[in-house]
Amino acid sequence: MKRIIIAIDGHSSCGKSTLAKALAKALHYAYLDSGAMYRAVTLYFLDNRVNYNDPDAVLEALKQINIHFERIEGQNRTFLNDIDVEHDIREMRVSEHVSPVAAISSVRRAMVKQQQAMGARRGIVADGRDIGTIVFPDAELKIFLTADLDVRTSRRHLELAAKGIDSAWDDIQKNLAERDLIDSTRADSPLKQASDAVVINNTLLSEQEQLHKALSLAQAKIKELSEA
Ligand code: CDP
């Protein structure tokens, strides 16, 4: 069977990573959480007091940053300079700075290069903001996921609580709206729907229902390309 690239883009906390992980599992593909990489860079900048408005300081810091992923007991873990930061990168202090950091072109160049290398052998599901437009413009299946802001806020609130991260509903909503605005209006690789993406609005869909929709699309595409 032909191995494809599946690109999932969309607004903050609309279930991209839930869908991407489930698709990767069902297809025995790798999963790439591109947002985790921007979060890890942001964590490094915050913990090392790097002034991200200073281009030289950013370039220097990028040389010190090494990000990799591991699967431990069935969970995807993000490592920053060999330290497991999966928990820390989800904290609000990171969410509050990640969009300005992800708008910096030198940061994007470094991350995109690494992401493209991870997808070189195909057989990957990647989620983010620019996956179908910039990282893998030749992805065989592109999904643009959306959901109402209130539903996205409630989902993130529950997700953070389950991880033991306490945060107010209103603060989460404000952060999601702010990130959506910065991510969609930045000059370099703004979040936008690829012209060949399939839109899935999951406001009223369960995780199972959204997986079923996406998996059907993926299987049809794999079949079509394998028979071609
Ligand atoms: O999971 P959530 O929707 O909160 O966001 P994420 O996927 O962890 O991404 C965090 C932030 O990283 C986004 O708000 C973007 O600013 C940035 N990002 C990006 O610029 N490009 C990507 N491919 C992925 C994330």
Coordinates of C-alpha atoms and ligand atoms in Angstrom, one line a residue:
M1 CA 0.0 0.0 0.0
K2 CA 1.2 3.5 -0.8
R3 CA 2.2 5.5 2.2
I4 CA 0.9 9.1 2.3
I5 CA 1.3 12.3 4.2
I6 CA -1.8 13.5 6.1
A7 CA -1.7 17.2 7.0
I8 CA -4.1 18.6 9.6
D9 CA -4.3 22.3 10.2
G10 CA -6.8 24.5 12.1
H11 CA -7.4 26.9 14.9
S12 CA -6.1 26.5 18.5
S13 CA -7.5 23.6 20.5
C14 CA -9.9 22.3 17.8
G15 CA -8.9 18.7 18.3
K16 CA -6.1 18.4 15.7
S17 CA -3.8 16.4 17.9
T18 CA -6.5 14.1 19.1
L19 CA -7.5 13.3 15.5
A20 CA -3.9 13.1 14.3
K21 CA -2.9 10.7 17.0
A22 CA -5.9 8.5 16.3
L23 CA -5.3 8.5 12.6
A24 CA -1.6 7.6 13.1
K25 CA -2.5 4.7 15.3
A26 CA -5.2 3.4 13.0
L27 CA -2.8 3.5 9.9
H28 CA 0.4 2.6 11.8
Y29 CA 1.9 5.9 10.7
A30 CA 4.2 8.2 12.6
Y31 CA 2.7 11.3 14.4
L32 CA 4.2 14.7 14.2
D33 CA 3.0 17.4 16.7
S34 CA 4.5 20.5 15.1
G35 CA 2.9 22.7 17.8
A36 CA 4.9 20.9 20.5
M37 CA 8.1 22.1 18.7
Y38 CA 7.1 25.8 18.8
R39 CA 6.1 25.2 22.5
A40 CA 9.5 23.7 23.3
V41 CA 11.3 26.6 21.7
T42 CA 9.1 29.0 23.7
L43 CA 9.9 27.1 26.9
Y44 CA 13.6 27.4 26.2
F45 CA 13.3 31.2 25.6
L46 CA 11.3 31.7 28.8
D47 CA 13.5 29.5 31.1
N48 CA 16.8 31.0 29.7
R49 CA 15.5 34.6 29.6
V50 CA 16.1 34.9 25.8
N51 CA 14.7 38.2 24.6
Y52 CA 12.8 36.9 21.5
N53 CA 12.5 40.4 20.2
D54 CA 16.2 40.5 19.6
P55 CA 17.0 38.6 16.3
D56 CA 20.6 37.9 17.2
A57 CA 19.7 36.5 20.6
V58 CA 17.1 34.2 18.9
L59 CA 19.7 32.9 16.4
E60 CA 22.2 32.2 19.1
A61 CA 19.5 30.4 21.2
L62 CA 18.3 28.3 18.3
K63 CA 21.8 26.8 18.0
Q64 CA 21.4 25.5 21.6
I65 CA 18.0 24.0 21.0
N66 CA 17.6 20.3 20.2
I67 CA 14.1 18.9 20.0
H68 CA 13.1 15.3 19.6
F69 CA 10.1 13.0 20.2
E70 CA 9.9 9.6 21.8
R71 CA 7.0 7.2 22.4
I72 CA 7.0 6.1 26.0
E73 CA 4.3 3.6 27.2
G74 CA 2.2 4.5 24.3
Q75 CA 2.4 8.3 24.9
N76 CA 4.1 10.9 22.7
R77 CA 6.7 12.8 24.6
T78 CA 8.5 15.9 23.6
F79 CA 12.2 16.3 24.6
L80 CA 14.1 19.6 24.8
N81 CA 17.8 19.0 25.0
D82 CA 17.1 15.5 26.2
I83 CA 14.8 16.5 29.0
D84 CA 11.1 15.4 28.8
V85 CA 9.1 18.7 28.7
E86 CA 5.8 17.2 27.6
H87 CA 4.1 18.5 30.7
D88 CA 5.7 21.9 30.9
I89 CA 5.1 22.9 27.3
R90 CA 1.3 22.7 27.9
E91 CA 1.3 25.3 30.7
M92 CA -0.4 28.6 30.3
R93 CA 2.9 30.6 30.6
V94 CA 4.0 28.8 27.4
S95 CA 0.6 29.2 25.7
E96 CA 0.8 33.0 26.4
H97 CA 4.1 33.4 24.5
V98 CA 4.1 30.7 21.9
S99 CA 2.3 32.6 19.1
P100 CA 4.7 35.6 19.0
V101 CA 7.6 33.1 19.1
A102 CA 6.1 31.1 16.3
A103 CA 5.7 34.2 14.2
I104 CA 9.6 34.7 14.1
S105 CA 10.9 33.6 10.6
S106 CA 14.2 32.2 11.9
V107 CA 12.3 30.0 14.4
R108 CA 9.9 28.8 11.7
R109 CA 12.8 28.0 9.2
A110 CA 14.5 25.8 11.8
M111 CA 11.4 23.9 12.8
V112 CA 10.1 23.4 9.2
K113 CA 13.4 22.0 8.1
Q114 CA 13.2 19.4 10.9
Q115 CA 9.6 18.6 10.2
Q116 CA 10.2 18.1 6.5
A117 CA 13.0 15.6 7.4
M118 CA 10.7 13.7 9.6
G119 CA 8.2 13.3 6.8
A120 CA 10.7 12.4 4.1
R121 CA 9.7 8.7 4.1
R122 CA 6.0 9.6 4.1
G123 CA 3.6 7.5 6.3
I124 CA 3.1 10.4 8.7
V125 CA 0.2 12.4 10.2
A126 CA 1.3 15.9 11.1
D127 CA -0.8 18.7 12.7
G128 CA -0.3 22.4 13.0
R129 CA -1.0 25.7 11.3
D130 CA 1.1 25.5 8.1
I131 CA 1.4 21.8 7.4
G132 CA -0.7 21.7 4.3
T133 CA 0.4 25.0 3.0
I134 CA 4.2 25.2 3.8
V135 CA 5.6 22.1 5.4
F136 CA 4.0 19.4 3.2
P137 CA 2.3 21.2 0.3
D138 CA 2.4 17.9 -1.5
A139 CA 0.5 16.0 1.2
E140 CA -1.9 13.6 -0.4
L141 CA -4.6 14.4 2.2
K142 CA -5.2 17.8 3.8
I143 CA -7.7 18.4 6.5
F144 CA -8.7 21.8 7.9
L145 CA -10.4 21.3 11.2
T146 CA -12.6 23.9 12.9
A147 CA -15.0 24.1 15.9
D148 CA -16.8 26.9 17.8
L149 CA -14.7 28.8 20.2
D150 CA -16.8 27.9 23.3
V151 CA -16.5 24.2 22.5
R152 CA -12.8 24.6 22.0
T153 CA -12.4 26.4 25.3
S154 CA -14.3 23.7 27.2
R155 CA -12.3 20.9 25.6
R156 CA -9.0 22.6 26.5
H157 CA -10.2 23.4 30.0
L158 CA -11.0 19.7 30.6
E159 CA -7.7 18.6 28.9
L160 CA -5.6 20.8 31.2
A161 CA -7.5 19.8 34.3
A162 CA -6.9 16.1 33.5
K163 CA -3.1 17.0 33.3
G164 CA -3.3 18.7 36.7
I165 CA -2.9 22.1 35.2
D166 CA -5.3 24.6 36.8
S167 CA -6.5 27.5 34.7
A168 CA -9.6 29.6 34.4
W169 CA -12.1 29.1 31.6
D170 CA -12.0 32.8 30.6
D171 CA -8.2 32.9 30.6
I172 CA -8.2 29.9 28.3
Q173 CA -10.7 31.4 25.9
K174 CA -8.8 34.7 25.8
N175 CA -5.6 32.8 25.0
L176 CA -7.2 30.7 22.2
A177 CA -8.7 33.8 20.6
E178 CA -5.4 35.7 20.8
R179 CA -3.4 32.9 19.4
D180 CA -5.9 32.4 16.5
L181 CA -5.6 36.1 15.7
I182 CA -1.7 36.2 15.8
D183 CA -1.4 32.8 14.0
S184 CA -3.8 33.9 11.1
T185 CA -2.4 37.4 10.6
R186 CA 1.4 36.9 10.9
A187 CA 3.4 37.6 7.8
D188 CA 5.3 34.3 7.7
S189 CA 3.2 31.2 7.0
P190 CA -0.1 32.3 8.5
L191 CA -2.7 29.8 9.4
K192 CA -5.0 29.4 6.4
Q193 CA -6.9 26.7 4.7
A194 CA -5.0 25.1 1.8
S195 CA -7.0 25.3 -1.4
D196 CA -7.1 21.5 -1.6
A197 CA -8.0 20.9 2.0
V198 CA -11.2 19.1 3.2
V199 CA -12.9 21.1 5.9
I200 CA -14.3 19.2 8.9
N201 CA -16.2 21.2 11.5
N202 CA -16.2 19.0 14.6
T203 CA -18.3 21.2 16.9
L204 CA -21.0 18.6 17.1
L205 CA -18.9 15.5 16.3
S206 CA -17.6 13.0 18.9
E207 CA -13.9 11.9 18.7
Q208 CA -15.1 8.6 17.1
E209 CA -17.2 10.4 14.5
Q210 CA -14.4 12.7 13.5
L211 CA -12.0 9.8 13.3
H212 CA -14.4 7.8 11.1
K213 CA -14.8 10.7 8.7
A214 CA -11.0 11.4 8.4
L215 CA -10.1 7.7 8.3
S216 CA -12.5 7.1 5.4
L217 CA -10.9 9.9 3.5
A218 CA -7.4 8.6 4.2
Q219 CA -8.3 5.0 3.2
A220 CA -10.0 6.1 0.0
K221 CA -6.9 8.2 -0.9
I222 CA -4.5 5.3 -0.1
K223 CA -6.6 2.9 -2.2
E224 CA -6.8 5.3 -5.1
L225 CA -3.0 5.9 -5.1
S226 CA -2.1 2.3 -4.6
E227 CA -4.2 1.2 -7.6
A228 CA -3.0 4.0 -9.8
Ligands
CDP1 O1 -2.8 22.4 20.7 P1 -3.0 23.9 20.4 O2 -4.1 24.1 19.4 O3 -3.2 24.7 21.7 O4 -1.7 24.5 19.8 P2 -0.4 23.8 19.3 O5 -0.7 22.9 18.1 O6 0.3 23.2 20.5 O7 0.4 25.0 18.8 C1 0.9 26.1 19.6 C2 1.2 27.3 18.8 O8 2.3 27.0 18.0 C3 0.1 27.8 17.9 O9 -0.8 28.7 18.5 C4 1.0 28.5 16.8 O10 1.3 29.8 17.2 C5 2.2 27.7 16.8 N1 2.3 26.8 15.6 C6 2.7 27.2 14.4 O11 2.9 28.4 14.2 N2 2.8 26.4 13.4 C7 2.5 25.1 13.5 N3 2.7 24.3 12.5 C8 2.1 24.6 14.7 C9 2.0 25.5 15.8

